[in-house]
Coordinates of C-alpha atoms and ligand atoms in Angstrom, one line a residue:
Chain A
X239 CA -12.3 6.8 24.6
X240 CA -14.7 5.7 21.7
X241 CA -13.7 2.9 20.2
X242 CA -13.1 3.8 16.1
X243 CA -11.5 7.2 18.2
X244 CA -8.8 4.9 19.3
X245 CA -8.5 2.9 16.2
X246 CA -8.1 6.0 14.5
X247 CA -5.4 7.0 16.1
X248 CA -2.9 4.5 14.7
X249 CA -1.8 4.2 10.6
X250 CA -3.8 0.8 10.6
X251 CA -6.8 2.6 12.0
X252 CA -7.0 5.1 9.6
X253 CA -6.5 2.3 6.7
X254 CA -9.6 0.5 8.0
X255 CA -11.6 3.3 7.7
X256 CA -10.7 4.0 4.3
X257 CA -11.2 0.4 3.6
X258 CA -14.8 -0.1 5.1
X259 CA -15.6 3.8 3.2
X260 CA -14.4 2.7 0.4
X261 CA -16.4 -1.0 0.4
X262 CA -19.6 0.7 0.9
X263 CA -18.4 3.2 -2.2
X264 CA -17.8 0.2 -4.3
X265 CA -21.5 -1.7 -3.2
X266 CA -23.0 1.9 -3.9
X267 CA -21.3 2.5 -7.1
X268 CA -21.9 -0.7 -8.6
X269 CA -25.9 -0.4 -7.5
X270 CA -25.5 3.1 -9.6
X271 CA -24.3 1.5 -12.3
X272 CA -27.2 -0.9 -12.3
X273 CA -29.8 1.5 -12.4
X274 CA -27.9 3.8 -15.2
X275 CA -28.0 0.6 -17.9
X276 CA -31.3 1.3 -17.7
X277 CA -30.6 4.1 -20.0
X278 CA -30.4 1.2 -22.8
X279 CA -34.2 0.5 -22.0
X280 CA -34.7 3.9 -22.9
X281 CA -36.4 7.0 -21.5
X282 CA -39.6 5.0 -19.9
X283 CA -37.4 2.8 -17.8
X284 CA -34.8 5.7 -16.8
X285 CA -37.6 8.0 -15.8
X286 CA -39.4 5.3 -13.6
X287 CA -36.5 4.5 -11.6
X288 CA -35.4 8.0 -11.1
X289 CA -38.9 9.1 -9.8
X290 CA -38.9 6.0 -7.8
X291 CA -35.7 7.7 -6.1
X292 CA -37.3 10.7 -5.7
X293 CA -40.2 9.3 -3.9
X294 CA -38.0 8.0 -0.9
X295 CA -38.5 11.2 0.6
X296 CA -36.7 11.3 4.0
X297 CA -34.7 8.2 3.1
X298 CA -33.0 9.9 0.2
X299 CA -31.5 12.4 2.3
X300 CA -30.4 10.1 5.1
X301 CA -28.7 8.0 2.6
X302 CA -27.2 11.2 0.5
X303 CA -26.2 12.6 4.0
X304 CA -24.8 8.8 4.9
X305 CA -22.8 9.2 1.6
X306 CA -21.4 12.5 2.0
X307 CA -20.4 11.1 5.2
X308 CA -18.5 8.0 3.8
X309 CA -17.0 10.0 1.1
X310 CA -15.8 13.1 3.8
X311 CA -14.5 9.9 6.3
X312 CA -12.7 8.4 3.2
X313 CA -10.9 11.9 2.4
X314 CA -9.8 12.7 5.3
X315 CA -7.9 9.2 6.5
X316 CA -6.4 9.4 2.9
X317 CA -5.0 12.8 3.2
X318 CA -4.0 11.7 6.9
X319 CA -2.0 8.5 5.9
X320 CA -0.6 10.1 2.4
X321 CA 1.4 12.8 4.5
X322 CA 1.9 10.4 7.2
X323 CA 3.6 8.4 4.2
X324 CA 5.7 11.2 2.7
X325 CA 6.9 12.4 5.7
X326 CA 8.2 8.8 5.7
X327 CA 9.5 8.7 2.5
X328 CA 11.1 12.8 3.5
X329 CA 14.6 11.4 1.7
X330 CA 14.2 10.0 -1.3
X331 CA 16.5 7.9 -3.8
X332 CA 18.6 9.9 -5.3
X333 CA 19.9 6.5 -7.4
X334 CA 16.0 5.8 -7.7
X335 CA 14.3 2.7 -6.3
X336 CA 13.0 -0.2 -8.6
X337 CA 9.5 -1.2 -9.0
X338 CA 9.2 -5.2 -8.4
X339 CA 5.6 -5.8 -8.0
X340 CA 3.7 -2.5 -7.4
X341 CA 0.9 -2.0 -10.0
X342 CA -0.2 1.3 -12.0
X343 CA -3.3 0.7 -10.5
X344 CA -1.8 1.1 -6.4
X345 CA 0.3 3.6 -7.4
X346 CA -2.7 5.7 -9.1
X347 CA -4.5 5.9 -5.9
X348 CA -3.5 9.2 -4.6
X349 CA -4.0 10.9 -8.5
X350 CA -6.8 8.6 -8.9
X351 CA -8.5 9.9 -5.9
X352 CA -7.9 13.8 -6.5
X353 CA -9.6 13.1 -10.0
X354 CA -12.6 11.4 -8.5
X355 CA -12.9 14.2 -6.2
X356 CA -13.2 16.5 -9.4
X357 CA -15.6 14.3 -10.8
X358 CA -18.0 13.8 -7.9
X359 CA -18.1 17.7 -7.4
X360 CA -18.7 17.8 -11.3
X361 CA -21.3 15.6 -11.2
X362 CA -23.6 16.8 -8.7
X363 CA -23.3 20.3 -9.8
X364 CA -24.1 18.7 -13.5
X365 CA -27.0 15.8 -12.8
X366 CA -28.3 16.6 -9.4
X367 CA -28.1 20.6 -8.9
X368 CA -27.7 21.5 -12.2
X369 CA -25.6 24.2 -11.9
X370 CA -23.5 23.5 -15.1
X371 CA -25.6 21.8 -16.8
X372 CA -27.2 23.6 -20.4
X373 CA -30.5 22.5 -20.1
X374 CA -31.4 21.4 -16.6
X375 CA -34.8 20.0 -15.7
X376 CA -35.7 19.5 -11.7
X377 CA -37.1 15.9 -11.4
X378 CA -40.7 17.6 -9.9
X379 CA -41.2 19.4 -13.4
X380 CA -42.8 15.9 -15.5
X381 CA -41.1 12.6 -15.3
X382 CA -38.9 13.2 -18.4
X383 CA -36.0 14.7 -16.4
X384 CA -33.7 11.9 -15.7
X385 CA -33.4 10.9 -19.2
X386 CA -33.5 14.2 -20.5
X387 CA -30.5 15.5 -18.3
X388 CA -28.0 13.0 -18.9
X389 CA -28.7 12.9 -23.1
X390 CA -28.2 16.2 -23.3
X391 CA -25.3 16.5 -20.4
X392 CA -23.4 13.6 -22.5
X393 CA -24.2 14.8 -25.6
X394 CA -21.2 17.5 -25.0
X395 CA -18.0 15.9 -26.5
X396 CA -15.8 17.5 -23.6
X397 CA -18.0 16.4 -20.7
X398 CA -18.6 12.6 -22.3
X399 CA -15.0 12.6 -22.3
X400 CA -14.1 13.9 -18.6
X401 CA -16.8 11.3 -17.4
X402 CA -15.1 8.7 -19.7
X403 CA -11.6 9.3 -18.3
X404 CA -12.6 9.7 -14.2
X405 CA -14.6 6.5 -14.1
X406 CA -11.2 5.0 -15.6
X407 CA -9.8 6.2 -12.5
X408 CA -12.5 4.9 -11.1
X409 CA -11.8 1.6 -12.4
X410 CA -8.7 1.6 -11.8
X411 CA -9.1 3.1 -7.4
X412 CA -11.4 -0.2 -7.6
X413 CA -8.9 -2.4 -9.0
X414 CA -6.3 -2.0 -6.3
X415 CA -9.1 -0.6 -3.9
X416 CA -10.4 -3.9 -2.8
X417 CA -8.4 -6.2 -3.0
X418 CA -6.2 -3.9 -0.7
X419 CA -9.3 -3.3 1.6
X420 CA -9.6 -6.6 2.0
X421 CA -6.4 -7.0 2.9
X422 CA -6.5 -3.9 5.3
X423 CA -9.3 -5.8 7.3
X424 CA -7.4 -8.8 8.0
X425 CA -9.3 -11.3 5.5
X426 CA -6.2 -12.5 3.4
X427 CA -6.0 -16.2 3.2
X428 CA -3.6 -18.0 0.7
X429 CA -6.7 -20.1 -0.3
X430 CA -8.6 -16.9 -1.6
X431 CA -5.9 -14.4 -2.3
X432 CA -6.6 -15.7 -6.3
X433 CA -10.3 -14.7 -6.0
X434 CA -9.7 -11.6 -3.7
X435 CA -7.9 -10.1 -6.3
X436 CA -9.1 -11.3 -9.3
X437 CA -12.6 -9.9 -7.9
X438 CA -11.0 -6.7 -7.4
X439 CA -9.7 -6.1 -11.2
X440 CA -12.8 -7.6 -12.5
X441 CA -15.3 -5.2 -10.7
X442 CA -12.4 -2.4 -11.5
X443 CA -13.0 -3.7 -15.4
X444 CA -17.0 -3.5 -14.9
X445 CA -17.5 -0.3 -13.3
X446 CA -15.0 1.4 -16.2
X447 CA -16.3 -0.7 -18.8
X448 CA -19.9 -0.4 -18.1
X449 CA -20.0 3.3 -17.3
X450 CA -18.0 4.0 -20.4
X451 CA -21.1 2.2 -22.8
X452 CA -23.7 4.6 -21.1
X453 CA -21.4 7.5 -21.8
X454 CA -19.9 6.4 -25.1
X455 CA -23.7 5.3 -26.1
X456 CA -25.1 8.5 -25.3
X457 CA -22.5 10.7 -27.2
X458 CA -22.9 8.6 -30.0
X459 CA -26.2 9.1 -30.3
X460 CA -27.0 5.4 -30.2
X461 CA -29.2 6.3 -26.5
X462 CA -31.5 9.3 -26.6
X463 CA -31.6 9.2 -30.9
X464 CA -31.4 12.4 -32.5
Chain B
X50 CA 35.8 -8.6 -14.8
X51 CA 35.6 -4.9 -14.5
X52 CA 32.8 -3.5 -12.8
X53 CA 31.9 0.7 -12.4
X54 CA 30.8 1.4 -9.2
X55 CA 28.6 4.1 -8.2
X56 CA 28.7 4.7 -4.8
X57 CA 26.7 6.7 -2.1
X58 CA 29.9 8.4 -0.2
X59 CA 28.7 10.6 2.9
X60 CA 31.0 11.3 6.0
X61 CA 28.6 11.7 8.6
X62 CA 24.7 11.8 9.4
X63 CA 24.8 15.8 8.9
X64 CA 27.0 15.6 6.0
X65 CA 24.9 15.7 2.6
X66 CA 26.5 13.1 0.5
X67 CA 26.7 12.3 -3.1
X68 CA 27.3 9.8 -5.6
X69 CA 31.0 8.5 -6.5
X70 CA 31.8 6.7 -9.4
X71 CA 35.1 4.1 -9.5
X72 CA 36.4 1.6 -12.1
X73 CA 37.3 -1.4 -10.2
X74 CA 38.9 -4.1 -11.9
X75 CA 40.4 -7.5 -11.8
X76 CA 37.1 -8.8 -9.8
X77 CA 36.6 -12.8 -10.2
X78 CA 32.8 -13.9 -10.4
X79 CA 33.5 -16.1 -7.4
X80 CA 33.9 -13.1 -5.0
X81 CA 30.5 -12.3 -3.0
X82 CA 29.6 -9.4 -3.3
X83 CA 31.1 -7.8 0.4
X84 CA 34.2 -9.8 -0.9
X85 CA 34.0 -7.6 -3.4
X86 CA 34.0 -4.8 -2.0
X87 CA 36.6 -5.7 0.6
X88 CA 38.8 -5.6 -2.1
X89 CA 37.9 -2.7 -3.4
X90 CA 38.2 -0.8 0.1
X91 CA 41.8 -2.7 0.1
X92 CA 42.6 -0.5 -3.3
X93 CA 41.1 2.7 -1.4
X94 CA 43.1 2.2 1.4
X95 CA 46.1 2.0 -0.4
X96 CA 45.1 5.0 -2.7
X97 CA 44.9 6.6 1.3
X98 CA 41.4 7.2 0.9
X99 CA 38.2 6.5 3.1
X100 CA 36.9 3.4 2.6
X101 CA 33.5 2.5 2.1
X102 CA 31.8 2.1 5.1
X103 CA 29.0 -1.0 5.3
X104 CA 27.7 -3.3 7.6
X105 CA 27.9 -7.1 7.6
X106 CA 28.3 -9.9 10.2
X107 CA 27.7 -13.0 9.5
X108 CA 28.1 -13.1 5.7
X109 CA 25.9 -16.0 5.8
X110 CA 22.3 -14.6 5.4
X111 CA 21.5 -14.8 9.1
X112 CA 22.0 -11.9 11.1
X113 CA 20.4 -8.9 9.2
X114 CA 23.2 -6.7 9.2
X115 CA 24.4 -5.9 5.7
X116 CA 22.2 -4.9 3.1
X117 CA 21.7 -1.5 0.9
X118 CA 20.0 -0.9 -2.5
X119 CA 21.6 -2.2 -5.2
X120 CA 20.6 -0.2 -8.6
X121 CA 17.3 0.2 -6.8
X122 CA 16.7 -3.0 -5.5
X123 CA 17.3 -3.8 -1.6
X124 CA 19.8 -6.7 -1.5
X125 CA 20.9 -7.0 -4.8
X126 CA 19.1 -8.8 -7.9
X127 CA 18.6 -12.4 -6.5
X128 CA 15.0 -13.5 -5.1
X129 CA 15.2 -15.1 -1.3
X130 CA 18.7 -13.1 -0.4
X131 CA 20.7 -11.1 1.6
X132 CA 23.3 -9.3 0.1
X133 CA 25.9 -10.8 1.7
X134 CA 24.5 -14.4 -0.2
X135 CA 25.0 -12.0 -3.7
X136 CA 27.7 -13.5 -5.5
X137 CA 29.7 -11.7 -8.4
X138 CA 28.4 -14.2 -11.0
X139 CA 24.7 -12.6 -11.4
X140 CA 27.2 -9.7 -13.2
X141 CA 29.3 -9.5 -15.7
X142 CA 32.1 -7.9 -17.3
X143 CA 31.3 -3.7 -18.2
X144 CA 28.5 -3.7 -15.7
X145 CA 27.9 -0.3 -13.3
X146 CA 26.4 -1.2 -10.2
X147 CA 25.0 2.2 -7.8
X148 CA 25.1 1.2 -4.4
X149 CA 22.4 3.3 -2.0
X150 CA 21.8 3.3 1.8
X151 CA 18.5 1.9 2.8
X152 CA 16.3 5.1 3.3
X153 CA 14.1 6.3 5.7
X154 CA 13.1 8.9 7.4
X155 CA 13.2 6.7 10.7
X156 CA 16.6 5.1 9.4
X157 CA 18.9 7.9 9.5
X158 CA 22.0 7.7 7.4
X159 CA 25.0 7.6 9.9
X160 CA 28.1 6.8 7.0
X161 CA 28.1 5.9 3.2
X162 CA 26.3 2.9 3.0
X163 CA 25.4 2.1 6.7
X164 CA 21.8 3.4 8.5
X165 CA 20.7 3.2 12.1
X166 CA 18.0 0.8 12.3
X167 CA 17.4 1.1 16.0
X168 CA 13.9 2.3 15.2
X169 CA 13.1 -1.4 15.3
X170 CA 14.7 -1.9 18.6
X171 CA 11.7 0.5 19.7
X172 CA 9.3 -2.0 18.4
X173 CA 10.4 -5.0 19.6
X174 CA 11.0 -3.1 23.2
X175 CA 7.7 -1.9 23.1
X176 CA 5.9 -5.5 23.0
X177 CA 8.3 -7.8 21.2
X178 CA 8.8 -10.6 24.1
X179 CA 6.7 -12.6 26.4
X180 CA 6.1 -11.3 30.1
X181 CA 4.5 -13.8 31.7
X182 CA 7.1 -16.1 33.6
X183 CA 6.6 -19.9 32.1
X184 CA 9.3 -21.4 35.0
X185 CA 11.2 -24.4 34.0
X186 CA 10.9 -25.8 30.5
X187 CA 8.3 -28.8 30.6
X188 CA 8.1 -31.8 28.3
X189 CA 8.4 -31.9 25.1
X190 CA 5.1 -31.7 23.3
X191 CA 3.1 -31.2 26.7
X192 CA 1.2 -28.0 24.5
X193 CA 0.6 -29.8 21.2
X194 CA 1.0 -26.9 18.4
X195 CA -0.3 -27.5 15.5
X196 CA 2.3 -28.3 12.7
X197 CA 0.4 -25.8 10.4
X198 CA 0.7 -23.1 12.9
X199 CA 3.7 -23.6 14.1
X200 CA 5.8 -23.6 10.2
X201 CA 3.8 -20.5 10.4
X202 CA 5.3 -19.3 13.4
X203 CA 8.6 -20.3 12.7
X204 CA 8.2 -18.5 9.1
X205 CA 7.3 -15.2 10.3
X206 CA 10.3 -15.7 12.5
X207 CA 13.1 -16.1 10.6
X208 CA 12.9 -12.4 9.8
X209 CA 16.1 -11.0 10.7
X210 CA 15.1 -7.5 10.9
X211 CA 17.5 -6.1 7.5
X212 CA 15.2 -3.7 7.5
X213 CA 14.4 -4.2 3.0
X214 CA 11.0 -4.1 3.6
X215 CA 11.5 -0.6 4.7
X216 CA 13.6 0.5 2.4
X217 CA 11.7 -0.9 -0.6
X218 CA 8.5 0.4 0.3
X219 CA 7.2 3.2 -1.6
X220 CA 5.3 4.3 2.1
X221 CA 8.8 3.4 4.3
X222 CA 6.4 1.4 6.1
X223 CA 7.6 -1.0 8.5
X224 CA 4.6 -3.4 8.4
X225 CA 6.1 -6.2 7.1
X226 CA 8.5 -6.2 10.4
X227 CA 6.6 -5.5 12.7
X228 CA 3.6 -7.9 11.4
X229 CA 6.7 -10.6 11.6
X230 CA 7.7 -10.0 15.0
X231 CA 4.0 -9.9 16.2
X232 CA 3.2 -13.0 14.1
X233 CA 5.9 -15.3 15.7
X234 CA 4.7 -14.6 19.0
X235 CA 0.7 -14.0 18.7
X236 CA 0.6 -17.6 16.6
X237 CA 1.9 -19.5 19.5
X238 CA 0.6 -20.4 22.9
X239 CA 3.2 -18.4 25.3
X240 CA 2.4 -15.3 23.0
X241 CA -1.3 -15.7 22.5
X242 CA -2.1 -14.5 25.9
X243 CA -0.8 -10.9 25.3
X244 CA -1.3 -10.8 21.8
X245 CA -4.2 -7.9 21.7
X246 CA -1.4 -6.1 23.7
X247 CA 1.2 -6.8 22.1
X248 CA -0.2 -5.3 18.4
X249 CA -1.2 -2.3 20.0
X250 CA 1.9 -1.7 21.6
X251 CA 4.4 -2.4 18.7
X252 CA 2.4 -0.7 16.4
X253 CA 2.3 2.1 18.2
X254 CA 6.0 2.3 18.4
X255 CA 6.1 1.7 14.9
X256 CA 4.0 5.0 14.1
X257 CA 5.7 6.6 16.8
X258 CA 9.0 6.0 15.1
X259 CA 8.0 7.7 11.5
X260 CA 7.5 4.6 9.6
X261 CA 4.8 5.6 6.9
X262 CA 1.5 4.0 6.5
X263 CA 1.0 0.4 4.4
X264 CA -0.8 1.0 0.8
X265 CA -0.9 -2.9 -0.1
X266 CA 2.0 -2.6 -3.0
X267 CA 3.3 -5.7 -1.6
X268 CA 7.0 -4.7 -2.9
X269 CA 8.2 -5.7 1.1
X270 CA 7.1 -9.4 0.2
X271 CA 9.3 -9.0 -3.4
X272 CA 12.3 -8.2 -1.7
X273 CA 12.2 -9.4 1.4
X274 CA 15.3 -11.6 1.4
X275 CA 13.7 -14.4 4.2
X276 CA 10.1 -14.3 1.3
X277 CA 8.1 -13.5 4.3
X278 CA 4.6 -12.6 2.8
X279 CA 2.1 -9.7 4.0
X280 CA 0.0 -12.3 5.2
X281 CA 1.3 -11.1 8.1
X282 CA 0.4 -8.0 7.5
X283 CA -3.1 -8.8 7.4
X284 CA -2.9 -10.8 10.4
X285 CA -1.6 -8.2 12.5
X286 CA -4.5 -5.7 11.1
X287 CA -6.6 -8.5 12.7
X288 CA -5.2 -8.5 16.2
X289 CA -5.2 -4.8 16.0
X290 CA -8.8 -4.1 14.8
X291 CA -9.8 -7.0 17.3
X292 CA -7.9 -5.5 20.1
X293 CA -9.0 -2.1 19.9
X294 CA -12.8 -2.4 19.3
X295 CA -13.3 -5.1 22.0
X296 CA -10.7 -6.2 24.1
X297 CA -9.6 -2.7 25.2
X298 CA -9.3 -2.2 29.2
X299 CA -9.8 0.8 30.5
Ligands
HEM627 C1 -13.7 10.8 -3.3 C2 -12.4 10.7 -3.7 C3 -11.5 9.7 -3.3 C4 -10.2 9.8 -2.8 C5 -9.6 11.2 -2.6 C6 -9.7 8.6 -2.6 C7 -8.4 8.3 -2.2 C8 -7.8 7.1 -1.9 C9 -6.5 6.9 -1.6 C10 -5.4 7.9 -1.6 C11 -6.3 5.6 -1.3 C12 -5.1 4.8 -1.0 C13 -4.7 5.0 0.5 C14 -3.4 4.2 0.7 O1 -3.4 3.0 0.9 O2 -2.4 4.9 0.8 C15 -7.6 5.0 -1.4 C16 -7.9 3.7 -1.1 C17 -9.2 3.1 -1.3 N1 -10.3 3.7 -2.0 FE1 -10.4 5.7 -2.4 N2 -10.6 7.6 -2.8 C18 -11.7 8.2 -3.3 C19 -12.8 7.6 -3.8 C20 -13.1 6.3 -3.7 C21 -14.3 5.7 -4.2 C22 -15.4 6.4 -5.0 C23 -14.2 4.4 -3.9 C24 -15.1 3.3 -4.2 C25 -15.3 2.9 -5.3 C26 -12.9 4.2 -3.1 C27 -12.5 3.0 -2.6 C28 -11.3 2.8 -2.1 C29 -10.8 1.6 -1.4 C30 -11.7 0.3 -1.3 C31 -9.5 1.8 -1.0 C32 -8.6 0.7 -0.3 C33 -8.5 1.0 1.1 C34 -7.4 0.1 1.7 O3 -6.4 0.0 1.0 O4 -7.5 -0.3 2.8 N3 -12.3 5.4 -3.0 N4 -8.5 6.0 -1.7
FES628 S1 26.0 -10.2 6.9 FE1 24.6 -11.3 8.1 S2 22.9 -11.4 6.9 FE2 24.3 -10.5 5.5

């Protein structure tokens, strides 16, 4: 049998692939977040970068496909080990059971993820398809698209706010998420336990944080002027 | 000091169950808690009632047998404890204390407070021991271990297999257990020969016997009453992952 087969098999196995998934998720997302500030640099920048994108040609597609990959592997072991886990859990307290050290950020993971799943589907059909999207300009059309897209995208109150709140959730998956992936993959080590997590809720804080100016500055008017 | 007890009261393992609630009085805060509770099934006896069935042993923190949730906590409010090391002082006078069987799916409720645990008998059977024969014991120190590993060893092995980091997990994972029982024997040289094996093996019985899957909560650690940490946890992942990409015969 194939080797991540027979890992797969067991509770631990399917942890690890959520855990390595949802590493390359957090390196990806961050890189996404590094290109978007350039939204602050204004419409020049933005539009340079997203053409640059575009011109990978057969590279953007393997690494979309590679994505969609990650994100379908990631899905599928949580929705494995969540009913694995309420089957488990089949008899509950009736008396309730008392939180000791559990965080709202682990015990968002489940609601977290459903929201994110929401969000991604939102987001493609909004910024990549443009399927929802008022005013949708295809990348090939002029270089102005990028820019364009998002300021107008973000200038809808409702839609700056559903971003706003998923990439809290988004914060928050990444808060527990690595620090627990680590975990998952064997590296804990009481001399860098402090830094595994400290890591993990400062990256949670940046990603929220960060995605939340481009959204907040946009809606506001403050990117993209009148 | 009066206490109100709320207690889980179910006949049998088909038997639904519910909660019952009794004023017992006249309780002195040097009682333990199964002290306690003696005397109180005294008083129910008398009343020519059922008394409420729980486990203990040793009453001394050692053997793993007692133990339930105590308002929601597994083994009562004190850090580092079993319940049978609980004394009546951490409560006072007017308090109401609910009393709870562990739960699990894969630790059915057999009567009141008491659960059968043998689902960790299937772990341990499945890989829990050494198997190669080591003949007569040699000198002392001929293997030198050393002293890091071995207080690590020895750590993961006092776990006396209560079962809290079960019942307190949000999962009813049994990682912390089984990482523990691994641990001891994987950290040492007459267990590190097996020790790819051996994690395969008990953690297959441990999915095989409905324990849910670990989400890194850490509330096993909390209340675990030997403070065994999910270090081990971590540990055992190791062997596993190890084990099963590269070290896989057949
Ligand atoms: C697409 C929708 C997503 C869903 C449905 C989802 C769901 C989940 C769930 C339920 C868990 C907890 C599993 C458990 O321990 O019981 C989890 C863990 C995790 N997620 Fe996600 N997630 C999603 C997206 C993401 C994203 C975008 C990232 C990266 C930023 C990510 C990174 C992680 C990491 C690192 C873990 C920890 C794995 C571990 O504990 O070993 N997830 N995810
Ligand atoms: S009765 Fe033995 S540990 Fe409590």
């Amino acid at each position: 049998m194939n080797p991540i087969a027979r890992l797969y098999k067991s509770t631990i196995g399917k942890k690890v692939i959520m855990a390595v998934t949802g590493l390359i998720m957090v390196f990806w997302l961050l890189s996404h977040l590094g290109g978007n500030t350039l939204m602050f640099l204004g419409q020049e920048w933005m539009d340079a970068y997203a053409h640059k994108i575009h011109n990978l040609g057969p590279l953007l597609w393997v690494m979309r496909l590679g994505m969609l990959g990650v994100i379908v592997a990631h899905i599928w072991s949580a929705i494995a080990v969540t009913r694995i886990s309420w089957a488990a859990r089949e008899h509950s307290y009736k008396g309730g059971r008392k939180t000791n050290v559990s965080t709202w950020s682990a015990r968002l993971m489940r609601i977290g993820g459903i929201i994110i799943v929401l969000f991604i589907f939102w987001h493609l059909a909004d910024l990549t398809l443009g399927w929802v999207h008022p005013d949708f300009k295809m990348q090939e059309e002029g270089g102005a698209a990028a820019y364009h897209n998002l300021t107008v995208s973000l200038r809808q109150i409702p839609v700056a706010i559903f971003y706003m709140v998923s990439v809290i959730f988004v914060g928050l998956h990444f808060s527990h998420g690595i620090q627990s992936g680590f975990q998952t993959l064997g590296l804990n080590h009481p001399k860098w336990n402090g830094i595994r997590k400290m890591t993990s809720w400062g990256l949670g804080t940046l990603i929220a944080v960060g995605n939340i100016a481009i959204v907040a500055a946009t809606m506001f008017k403050l990117i993209g002027g009148e | 000091m009066n206490i109100t007890l709320k207690v889980w009261r179910q006949a049998g393992p088909k038997d639904a169950g519910k909660f019952e609630t009794y004023q017992h009085d006249g309780i002195v805060e040097e009682m333990s808690f199964l002290e306690m509770l003696d005397v109180f099934n005294e008083k129910l006896l008398e009343a020519g009632t059922e008394p409420i069935a729980f486990e203990h042993d040793c009453r001394e923190g050692i053997c793993g047998s007692c133990g339930c949730m105590v308002n929601g906590r597994a083994h009562g409010p004190k850090d580092g404890a079993t319940l049978c090391q609980v004394h009546m002082r951490s409560y006072k006078d007017g308090d109401t204390i609910t009393l709870e069987p562990f739960r699990a799916k894969a630790f059915p409720i057999l009567k009141d407070l008491v659960v059968d645990r043998s689902a960790f008998d299937s772990i341990i059977q499945a890989g829990g021991y050494i198997s190669v024969r080591t003949g007569a014991a040699q000198d002392a120190n001929m293997r030198p271990v050393e002293k890091a590993i071995a207080d690590e060893a020895f750590d993961a092995a006092t776990c006396i297999g209560c079962g809290a980091c079960v019942a307190s997990c949000p999962n009813g994972s049994a990682s912390l257990f089984t990482s523990a029982k691994i641990a001891h024997l994987n950290m040492l040289p007459q267990g590190e020969p097996e020790k790819y094996k051996r994690a395969t093996a008990m953690v297959t019985a441990m999915d095989d016997a409905m324990f849910g899957a670990c989400s890194n909560h850490e509330e096993c650690e909390a209340t675990c009453p030997k403070g065994i940490g999910v270090e081990y946890i971590s540990q055992m992942n190791k062997n596993l992952i190890w084990g099963e990409l590269f070290e896989h015969d057949s």
